[in-house]
Amino acid sequence: LTALDQLLVEWRKSGLAPVANAYVAAPDVEGRAIMMPMFAKVFDGFGPFREFFDLAEAEAWVTSELTKSA
């Protein structure tokens, strides 16, 4: 997570930032409840972050966010 955070800092310095950040994991994935808040914290300030159980829902949300930013 530290490396991801550093990468995002470098992207921000370069004028780049994710438009939307979606993470998909089934409810029964071990550690999901621990990791998702950590990912949300890392992505705070780098566009919206949402977690999903379903890939199709995540793709629809990302598409919607990309449309908003266009």
mmCIF file of C-alpha atoms in Angstrom:
data_model
loop_
_atom_site.group_PDB
_atom_site.id
_atom_site.type_symbol
_atom_site.label_atom_id
_atom_site.label_comp_id
_atom_site.label_asym_id
_atom_site.label_seq_id
_atom_site.Cartn_x
_atom_site.Cartn_y
_atom_site.Cartn_z
ATOM 1 C CA LEU A 1 0.000 0.000 0.000
ATOM 2 C CA THR A 2 2.909 2.321 0.641
ATOM 3 C CA ALA A 3 4.165 1.803 -2.905
ATOM 4 C CA LEU A 4 0.678 2.448 -4.306
ATOM 5 C CA ASP A 5 0.423 5.625 -2.254
ATOM 6 C CA GLN A 6 3.821 6.782 -3.547
ATOM 7 C CA LEU A 7 2.767 6.050 -7.123
ATOM 8 C CA LEU A 8 -0.371 8.125 -6.723
ATOM 9 C CA VAL A 9 1.681 10.999 -5.292
ATOM 10 C CA GLU A 10 3.951 10.844 -8.337
ATOM 11 C CA TRP A 11 0.944 10.790 -10.663
ATOM 12 C CA ARG A 12 -0.476 13.856 -8.938
ATOM 13 C CA LYS A 13 2.864 15.690 -9.303
ATOM 14 C CA SER A 14 2.785 14.827 -13.022
ATOM 15 C CA GLY A 15 -0.741 16.169 -13.393
ATOM 16 C CA LEU A 16 -2.246 12.708 -13.658
ATOM 17 C CA ALA A 17 -4.894 11.265 -11.418
ATOM 18 C CA PRO A 18 -7.403 8.442 -11.730
ATOM 19 C CA VAL A 19 -10.910 9.534 -12.694
ATOM 20 C CA ALA A 20 -12.476 6.701 -10.715
ATOM 21 C CA ASN A 21 -11.186 3.894 -8.568
ATOM 22 C CA ALA A 22 -13.203 0.689 -8.376
ATOM 23 C CA TYR A 23 -12.137 -2.410 -6.510
ATOM 24 C CA VAL A 24 -14.064 -5.635 -6.948
ATOM 25 C CA ALA A 25 -13.965 -8.538 -4.508
ATOM 26 C CA ALA A 26 -16.559 -11.113 -3.600
ATOM 27 C CA PRO A 27 -18.007 -10.840 -0.086
ATOM 28 C CA ASP A 28 -16.254 -14.050 0.954
ATOM 29 C CA VAL A 29 -12.742 -12.937 -0.030
ATOM 30 C CA GLU A 30 -10.556 -13.289 3.034
ATOM 31 C CA GLY A 31 -9.375 -9.905 4.315
ATOM 32 C CA ARG A 32 -11.814 -7.901 2.179
ATOM 33 C CA ALA A 33 -13.272 -6.058 5.163
ATOM 34 C CA ILE A 34 -9.770 -5.089 6.273
ATOM 35 C CA MET A 35 -8.344 -4.093 2.894
ATOM 36 C CA MET A 36 -11.172 -2.049 1.407
ATOM 37 C CA PRO A 37 -10.937 0.743 3.999
ATOM 38 C CA MET A 38 -7.172 0.797 3.430
ATOM 39 C CA PHE A 39 -7.647 1.183 -0.321
ATOM 40 C CA ALA A 40 -10.234 3.915 0.280
ATOM 41 C CA LYS A 41 -7.712 5.786 2.424
ATOM 42 C CA VAL A 42 -4.940 5.470 -0.176
ATOM 43 C CA PHE A 43 -7.234 6.729 -2.942
ATOM 44 C CA ASP A 44 -8.653 9.605 -0.876
ATOM 45 C CA GLY A 45 -8.150 12.738 -2.949
ATOM 46 C CA PHE A 46 -7.521 10.828 -6.186
ATOM 47 C CA GLY A 47 -11.027 10.751 -7.570
ATOM 48 C CA PRO A 48 -13.929 8.791 -6.160
ATOM 49 C CA PHE A 49 -13.360 5.320 -4.765
ATOM 50 C CA ARG A 50 -15.988 2.609 -4.537
ATOM 51 C CA GLU A 51 -15.906 -1.042 -3.687
ATOM 52 C CA PHE A 52 -18.045 -3.632 -5.427
ATOM 53 C CA PHE A 53 -18.972 -7.278 -5.155
ATOM 54 C CA ASP A 54 -19.848 -7.508 -8.857
ATOM 55 C CA LEU A 55 -17.596 -6.688 -11.832
ATOM 56 C CA ALA A 56 -20.463 -5.578 -14.084
ATOM 57 C CA GLU A 57 -21.645 -3.062 -11.473
ATOM 58 C CA ALA A 58 -18.111 -1.744 -11.098
ATOM 59 C CA GLU A 59 -17.721 -1.367 -14.854
ATOM 60 C CA ALA A 60 -21.039 0.482 -15.106
ATOM 61 C CA TRP A 61 -19.997 2.871 -12.337
ATOM 62 C CA VAL A 62 -16.573 3.518 -13.875
ATOM 63 C CA THR A 63 -18.173 4.147 -17.258
ATOM 64 C CA SER A 64 -20.550 6.624 -15.617
ATOM 65 C CA GLU A 65 -17.643 8.420 -13.901
ATOM 66 C CA LEU A 66 -15.696 8.578 -17.167
ATOM 67 C CA THR A 67 -18.721 10.064 -18.917
ATOM 68 C CA LYS A 68 -18.996 12.754 -16.238
ATOM 69 C CA SER A 69 -15.366 13.755 -16.661
ATOM 70 C CA ALA A 70 -15.475 13.922 -20.477
#
